[in-house]
Amino acid sequence: MLLRIFSFLFFFITSFELFALDNRVIVASTTSTYDTGLLSYLNNYFEDFFDIKVQVLSLGTGQAIRVAQDGNVEVLLVHHTTSEIKFMNDGYGLIRHELMYNDYVLVGPNDDQLGCKSVEIKFKEIKQKKLPFISRGDDSGTHKKELELWNSINFSPLSSSWYQEVGQGMGITLLMANEKLAYTLSDRGTWIAFNKKENLSIICENQPPLFNQYGLIIVDPLVNSNLDIENANIYVNWLISDRGKELINNFRKKGQQLFYFNHH
């Protein structure tokens, strides 16, 4: 009970401090755009040009959406289209844009011999052979996609002994999969940027079910009258502009492009 009270007070104080600052925009972003360095890279250019401070809450998609529903952020950058559309239909969002995409990859032990005819077949193989699988288990966009893939083979792994939910971000999940020689689902950007993966390789990639769209949403000011929608509009319009396109498409890690602008 005390832990819940302290957690609430911390979030309340943090939220108060965020809204107390002048000329800022608060963004709840999926961890993949933050952990890869994309958001810091974009925000540095934005802040230099507009003199508007961008404050980022790096959260899994599900948690980011809940924070936005509570009126604690002005902009959402997340990656689960179904949840984003529900957010809009429930009246929390002012406008939604599709901003960019990359894809998911199923990674697993280097000694995997069977390869990947399709990601659905591979998930069936993991189930049938009870191969170790590490799940983020954190209601993130990646976790939601993983559950959709299990659902596509009409199976829930939640009570299986070979399946472990860690309730953590992508980096820790990949670290555990590497240590346990297990399979996991990752967004490609974080996979490329992550270093401690010597025991893992990409098993499944470049398949339609693994497409990963990122959405950009301005939160409706009716949710919270303190929201700075003017700055939110400036930020979002800049991201979907030709300048945003150029920066997103030019962002690299280890010489590889991580995200592909597709706003239209």
CSV table of C-alpha atoms in Angstrom, one decimal:
chain,number,residue,atom,x,y,z
A,1,MET,CA,0.0,0.0,0.0
A,2,LEU,CA,2.8,2.4,0.9
A,3,LEU,CA,4.6,1.6,-2.3
A,4,ARG,CA,1.5,2.5,-4.3
A,5,ILE,CA,1.2,5.8,-2.5
A,6,PHE,CA,4.8,6.7,-3.0
A,7,SER,CA,4.5,5.7,-6.7
A,8,PHE,CA,1.5,7.9,-7.1
A,9,LEU,CA,3.1,10.8,-5.3
A,10,PHE,CA,6.3,10.5,-7.5
A,11,PHE,CA,4.2,10.5,-10.7
A,12,PHE,CA,2.1,13.4,-9.5
A,13,ILE,CA,5.1,15.5,-8.6
A,14,THR,CA,6.9,14.6,-11.8
A,15,SER,CA,3.8,15.5,-13.8
A,16,PHE,CA,3.5,18.8,-11.9
A,17,GLU,CA,7.1,19.6,-12.7
A,18,LEU,CA,6.6,18.8,-16.4
A,19,PHE,CA,3.6,21.1,-16.7
A,20,ALA,CA,5.2,23.9,-14.7
A,21,LEU,CA,7.9,24.5,-17.3
A,22,ASP,CA,7.4,27.1,-20.0
A,23,ASN,CA,7.6,26.6,-23.8
A,24,ARG,CA,7.8,22.9,-23.8
A,25,VAL,CA,6.0,19.9,-25.4
A,26,ILE,CA,5.6,16.6,-23.5
A,27,VAL,CA,5.8,13.4,-25.6
A,28,ALA,CA,5.1,9.9,-24.5
A,29,SER,CA,7.2,7.7,-26.8
A,30,THR,CA,7.5,4.0,-27.3
A,31,THR,CA,10.8,2.7,-26.0
A,32,SER,CA,12.2,1.7,-29.4
A,33,THR,CA,12.3,5.3,-30.7
A,34,TYR,CA,14.0,6.3,-27.5
A,35,ASP,CA,16.4,3.4,-27.0
A,36,THR,CA,17.7,3.6,-30.6
A,37,GLY,CA,18.5,7.2,-30.1
A,38,LEU,CA,16.1,8.4,-32.9
A,39,LEU,CA,14.0,10.6,-30.6
A,40,SER,CA,17.0,12.4,-29.1
A,41,TYR,CA,18.5,12.9,-32.5
A,42,LEU,CA,15.2,14.4,-33.9
A,43,ASN,CA,14.5,16.5,-30.7
A,44,ASN,CA,18.0,18.1,-30.8
A,45,TYR,CA,17.2,19.5,-34.3
A,46,PHE,CA,13.7,20.6,-33.3
A,47,GLU,CA,14.8,22.3,-30.1
A,48,ASP,CA,17.6,24.2,-31.9
A,49,PHE,CA,15.2,25.5,-34.6
A,50,PHE,CA,12.1,26.3,-32.5
A,51,ASP,CA,13.5,26.9,-29.0
A,52,ILE,CA,10.8,24.6,-27.6
A,53,LYS,CA,11.9,22.0,-25.1
A,54,VAL,CA,10.8,18.4,-25.8
A,55,GLN,CA,10.3,16.3,-22.6
A,56,VAL,CA,10.1,12.6,-23.3
A,57,LEU,CA,8.4,9.9,-21.2
A,58,SER,CA,9.8,6.6,-22.6
A,59,LEU,CA,7.2,3.9,-22.1
A,60,GLY,CA,5.8,0.8,-23.7
A,61,THR,CA,2.9,1.6,-26.0
A,62,GLY,CA,0.2,0.5,-23.6
A,63,GLN,CA,1.5,2.5,-20.7
A,64,ALA,CA,2.1,5.5,-23.0
A,65,ILE,CA,-1.5,5.5,-24.1
A,66,ARG,CA,-2.8,5.3,-20.5
A,67,VAL,CA,-0.6,8.3,-19.6
A,68,ALA,CA,-2.1,10.2,-22.5
A,69,GLN,CA,-5.6,9.2,-21.5
A,70,ASP,CA,-4.9,10.7,-18.1
A,71,GLY,CA,-3.9,14.0,-19.8
A,72,ASN,CA,-0.3,14.0,-18.8
A,73,VAL,CA,1.2,14.4,-22.3
A,74,GLU,CA,0.5,16.3,-25.4
A,75,VAL,CA,1.9,14.0,-28.1
A,76,LEU,CA,2.0,10.2,-28.5
A,77,LEU,CA,4.5,8.4,-30.6
A,78,VAL,CA,3.6,4.7,-30.4
A,79,HIS,CA,3.4,1.6,-32.6
A,80,HIS,CA,0.2,-0.4,-32.3
A,81,THR,CA,-2.3,0.7,-34.9
A,82,THR,CA,-5.3,-1.0,-33.3
A,83,SER,CA,-4.7,0.6,-29.9
A,84,GLU,CA,-4.1,4.0,-31.6
A,85,ILE,CA,-7.4,3.9,-33.5
A,86,LYS,CA,-9.3,2.9,-30.3
A,87,PHE,CA,-7.6,5.9,-28.6
A,88,MET,CA,-8.9,8.1,-31.3
A,89,ASN,CA,-12.4,6.6,-31.4
A,90,ASP,CA,-12.7,6.9,-27.6
A,91,GLY,CA,-12.2,10.7,-28.0
A,92,TYR,CA,-8.7,11.1,-26.5
A,93,GLY,CA,-6.9,12.1,-29.7
A,94,LEU,CA,-7.2,15.2,-31.8
A,95,ILE,CA,-5.5,14.0,-34.9
A,96,ARG,CA,-3.4,10.9,-35.8
A,97,HIS,CA,-0.7,10.6,-38.5
A,98,GLU,CA,1.2,7.6,-39.7
A,99,LEU,CA,4.8,8.7,-39.4
A,100,MET,CA,7.2,5.9,-40.3
A,101,TYR,CA,7.7,2.2,-40.2
A,102,ASN,CA,10.3,-0.5,-39.7
A,103,ASP,CA,9.7,-4.2,-39.0
A,104,TYR,CA,9.9,-6.8,-36.3
A,105,VAL,CA,12.4,-9.7,-36.3
A,106,LEU,CA,12.1,-13.0,-34.5
A,107,VAL,CA,15.5,-13.8,-33.1
A,108,GLY,CA,16.8,-17.0,-31.6
A,109,PRO,CA,19.8,-19.2,-30.9
A,110,ASN,CA,22.6,-19.2,-33.4
A,111,ASP,CA,22.4,-23.0,-33.7
A,112,ASP,CA,18.7,-22.9,-34.9
A,113,GLN,CA,18.8,-25.4,-37.8
A,114,LEU,CA,15.3,-25.2,-39.3
A,115,GLY,CA,15.3,-21.6,-40.4
A,116,CYS,CA,12.0,-19.9,-41.1
A,117,LYS,CA,9.5,-20.8,-43.8
A,118,SER,CA,7.1,-18.3,-42.2
A,119,VAL,CA,6.8,-16.7,-38.8
A,120,GLU,CA,3.6,-18.5,-38.1
A,121,ILE,CA,5.2,-21.9,-38.8
A,122,LYS,CA,8.1,-20.9,-36.6
A,123,PHE,CA,5.8,-20.0,-33.7
A,124,LYS,CA,4.1,-23.5,-34.1
A,125,GLU,CA,7.6,-25.1,-34.0
A,126,ILE,CA,8.5,-23.2,-30.8
A,127,LYS,CA,5.2,-24.4,-29.3
A,128,GLN,CA,5.5,-28.0,-30.4
A,129,LYS,CA,9.1,-28.4,-29.3
A,130,LYS,CA,8.7,-26.3,-26.2
A,131,LEU,CA,11.6,-24.1,-27.1
A,132,PRO,CA,12.5,-21.3,-24.6
A,133,PHE,CA,10.8,-18.0,-25.4
A,134,ILE,CA,11.3,-14.7,-23.6
A,135,SER,CA,8.5,-12.2,-23.8
A,136,ARG,CA,8.6,-8.5,-22.9
A,137,GLY,CA,5.3,-9.0,-21.1
A,138,ASP,CA,4.9,-5.3,-20.6
A,139,ASP,CA,1.9,-4.3,-22.8
A,140,SER,CA,4.3,-2.6,-25.3
A,141,GLY,CA,3.6,-2.5,-29.0
A,142,THR,CA,6.1,-5.3,-29.4
A,143,HIS,CA,4.4,-7.4,-26.7
A,144,LYS,CA,1.0,-6.8,-28.4
A,145,LYS,CA,2.4,-7.9,-31.7
A,146,GLU,CA,3.9,-11.0,-30.2
A,147,LEU,CA,0.5,-12.0,-28.7
A,148,GLU,CA,-1.1,-11.4,-32.1
A,149,LEU,CA,1.3,-13.9,-33.6
A,150,TRP,CA,0.5,-16.5,-30.9
A,151,ASN,CA,-3.2,-15.8,-31.5
A,152,SER,CA,-2.7,-16.4,-35.3
A,153,ILE,CA,-1.8,-20.1,-34.5
A,154,ASN,CA,-4.7,-20.3,-32.0
A,155,PHE,CA,-2.5,-20.7,-28.9
A,156,SER,CA,-1.9,-18.9,-25.7
A,157,PRO,CA,1.6,-19.6,-24.2
A,158,LEU,CA,1.0,-17.8,-20.9
A,159,SER,CA,0.9,-21.0,-18.8
A,160,SER,CA,3.7,-22.8,-20.6
A,161,SER,CA,6.8,-23.6,-18.6
A,162,TRP,CA,9.1,-22.7,-21.5
A,163,TYR,CA,7.6,-19.2,-21.9
A,164,GLN,CA,8.8,-16.4,-19.6
A,165,GLU,CA,7.4,-12.9,-19.3
A,166,VAL,CA,9.9,-10.4,-17.9
A,167,GLY,CA,7.9,-7.2,-17.8
A,168,GLN,CA,10.9,-5.2,-19.1
A,169,GLY,CA,12.0,-3.2,-22.1
A,170,MET,CA,13.5,-4.6,-25.2
A,171,GLY,CA,17.1,-4.3,-24.1
A,172,ILE,CA,16.7,-6.4,-21.0
A,173,THR,CA,14.5,-8.9,-22.9
A,174,LEU,CA,17.2,-9.3,-25.6
A,175,LEU,CA,19.8,-9.7,-22.8
A,176,MET,CA,17.9,-12.5,-21.2
A,177,ALA,CA,17.2,-14.2,-24.5
A,178,ASN,CA,20.9,-14.1,-25.2
A,179,GLU,CA,21.8,-15.6,-21.8
A,180,LYS,CA,19.2,-18.3,-22.0
A,181,LEU,CA,19.6,-19.1,-25.7
A,182,ALA,CA,15.9,-18.3,-26.2
A,183,TYR,CA,13.7,-16.9,-28.8
A,184,THR,CA,12.1,-13.4,-28.6
A,185,LEU,CA,10.5,-10.8,-30.8
A,186,SER,CA,12.2,-7.5,-31.3
A,187,ASP,CA,11.7,-4.4,-33.3
A,188,ARG,CA,14.6,-4.3,-35.9
A,189,GLY,CA,15.8,-0.9,-34.8
A,190,THR,CA,16.5,-2.0,-31.2
A,191,TRP,CA,18.0,-5.3,-32.5
A,192,ILE,CA,20.5,-3.4,-34.6
A,193,ALA,CA,21.4,-0.9,-31.9
A,194,PHE,CA,21.8,-3.6,-29.2
A,195,ASN,CA,25.3,-5.0,-28.7
A,196,LYS,CA,25.1,-7.9,-26.3
A,197,LYS,CA,23.6,-10.5,-28.7
A,198,GLU,CA,26.5,-12.8,-29.6
A,199,ASN,CA,24.4,-16.0,-29.0
A,200,LEU,CA,21.5,-14.8,-31.1
A,201,SER,CA,20.7,-14.4,-34.8
A,202,ILE,CA,17.7,-13.2,-36.8
A,203,ILE,CA,15.5,-16.3,-37.6
A,204,CYS,CA,12.4,-14.7,-39.2
A,205,GLU,CA,12.3,-11.4,-41.0
A,206,ASN,CA,10.9,-9.5,-44.1
A,207,GLN,CA,7.4,-11.0,-43.8
A,208,PRO,CA,4.1,-9.1,-43.9
A,209,PRO,CA,3.0,-10.1,-40.3
A,210,LEU,CA,6.2,-8.4,-39.0
A,211,PHE,CA,5.4,-4.9,-40.5
A,212,ASN,CA,5.7,-2.3,-37.7
A,213,GLN,CA,3.9,1.0,-38.3
A,214,TYR,CA,4.5,4.0,-36.0
A,215,GLY,CA,1.7,6.5,-35.3
A,216,LEU,CA,1.9,10.1,-34.1
A,217,ILE,CA,-1.1,11.5,-32.2
A,218,ILE,CA,-1.9,14.9,-30.7
A,219,VAL,CA,-3.9,14.5,-27.5
A,220,ASP,CA,-7.2,16.3,-27.4
A,221,PRO,CA,-7.1,19.4,-25.2
A,222,LEU,CA,-10.5,18.4,-23.8
A,223,VAL,CA,-8.6,15.7,-21.8
A,224,ASN,CA,-6.6,18.3,-19.9
A,225,SER,CA,-7.0,22.1,-20.4
A,226,ASN,CA,-3.3,22.5,-19.4
A,227,LEU,CA,-2.1,20.8,-22.5
A,228,ASP,CA,-0.1,23.1,-24.8
A,229,ILE,CA,-1.7,22.2,-28.1
A,230,GLU,CA,0.0,25.0,-30.0
A,231,ASN,CA,3.5,23.6,-29.3
A,232,ALA,CA,2.2,20.0,-29.9
A,233,ASN,CA,1.0,21.1,-33.4
A,234,ILE,CA,4.4,22.8,-34.1
A,235,TYR,CA,6.2,19.6,-33.1
A,236,VAL,CA,4.0,17.2,-35.0
A,237,ASN,CA,3.9,19.3,-38.1
A,238,TRP,CA,7.6,19.5,-38.1
A,239,LEU,CA,8.0,15.7,-37.7
A,240,ILE,CA,5.7,15.1,-40.7
A,241,SER,CA,7.4,17.8,-42.8
A,242,ASP,CA,10.1,17.3,-45.5
A,243,ARG,CA,12.7,18.1,-42.8
A,244,GLY,CA,11.3,15.4,-40.6
A,245,LYS,CA,11.3,12.9,-43.5
A,246,GLU,CA,15.0,13.8,-44.3
A,247,LEU,CA,16.1,13.3,-40.7
A,248,ILE,CA,14.2,10.1,-40.1
A,249,ASN,CA,15.4,8.5,-43.3
A,250,ASN,CA,19.0,9.6,-42.7
A,251,PHE,CA,19.2,8.2,-39.1
A,252,ARG,CA,21.6,5.3,-39.0
A,253,LYS,CA,23.0,2.8,-36.4
A,254,LYS,CA,26.0,0.8,-37.4
A,255,GLY,CA,25.6,2.0,-41.0
A,256,GLN,CA,22.0,0.7,-41.2
A,257,GLN,CA,18.8,2.7,-41.7
A,258,LEU,CA,16.4,2.0,-38.7
A,259,PHE,CA,13.2,3.8,-39.7
A,260,TYR,CA,11.5,4.7,-42.9
A,261,PHE,CA,9.3,7.8,-43.2
A,262,ASN,CA,5.9,7.0,-44.8
A,263,HIS,CA,3.6,9.9,-43.9
A,264,HIS,CA,1.4,10.9,-46.8
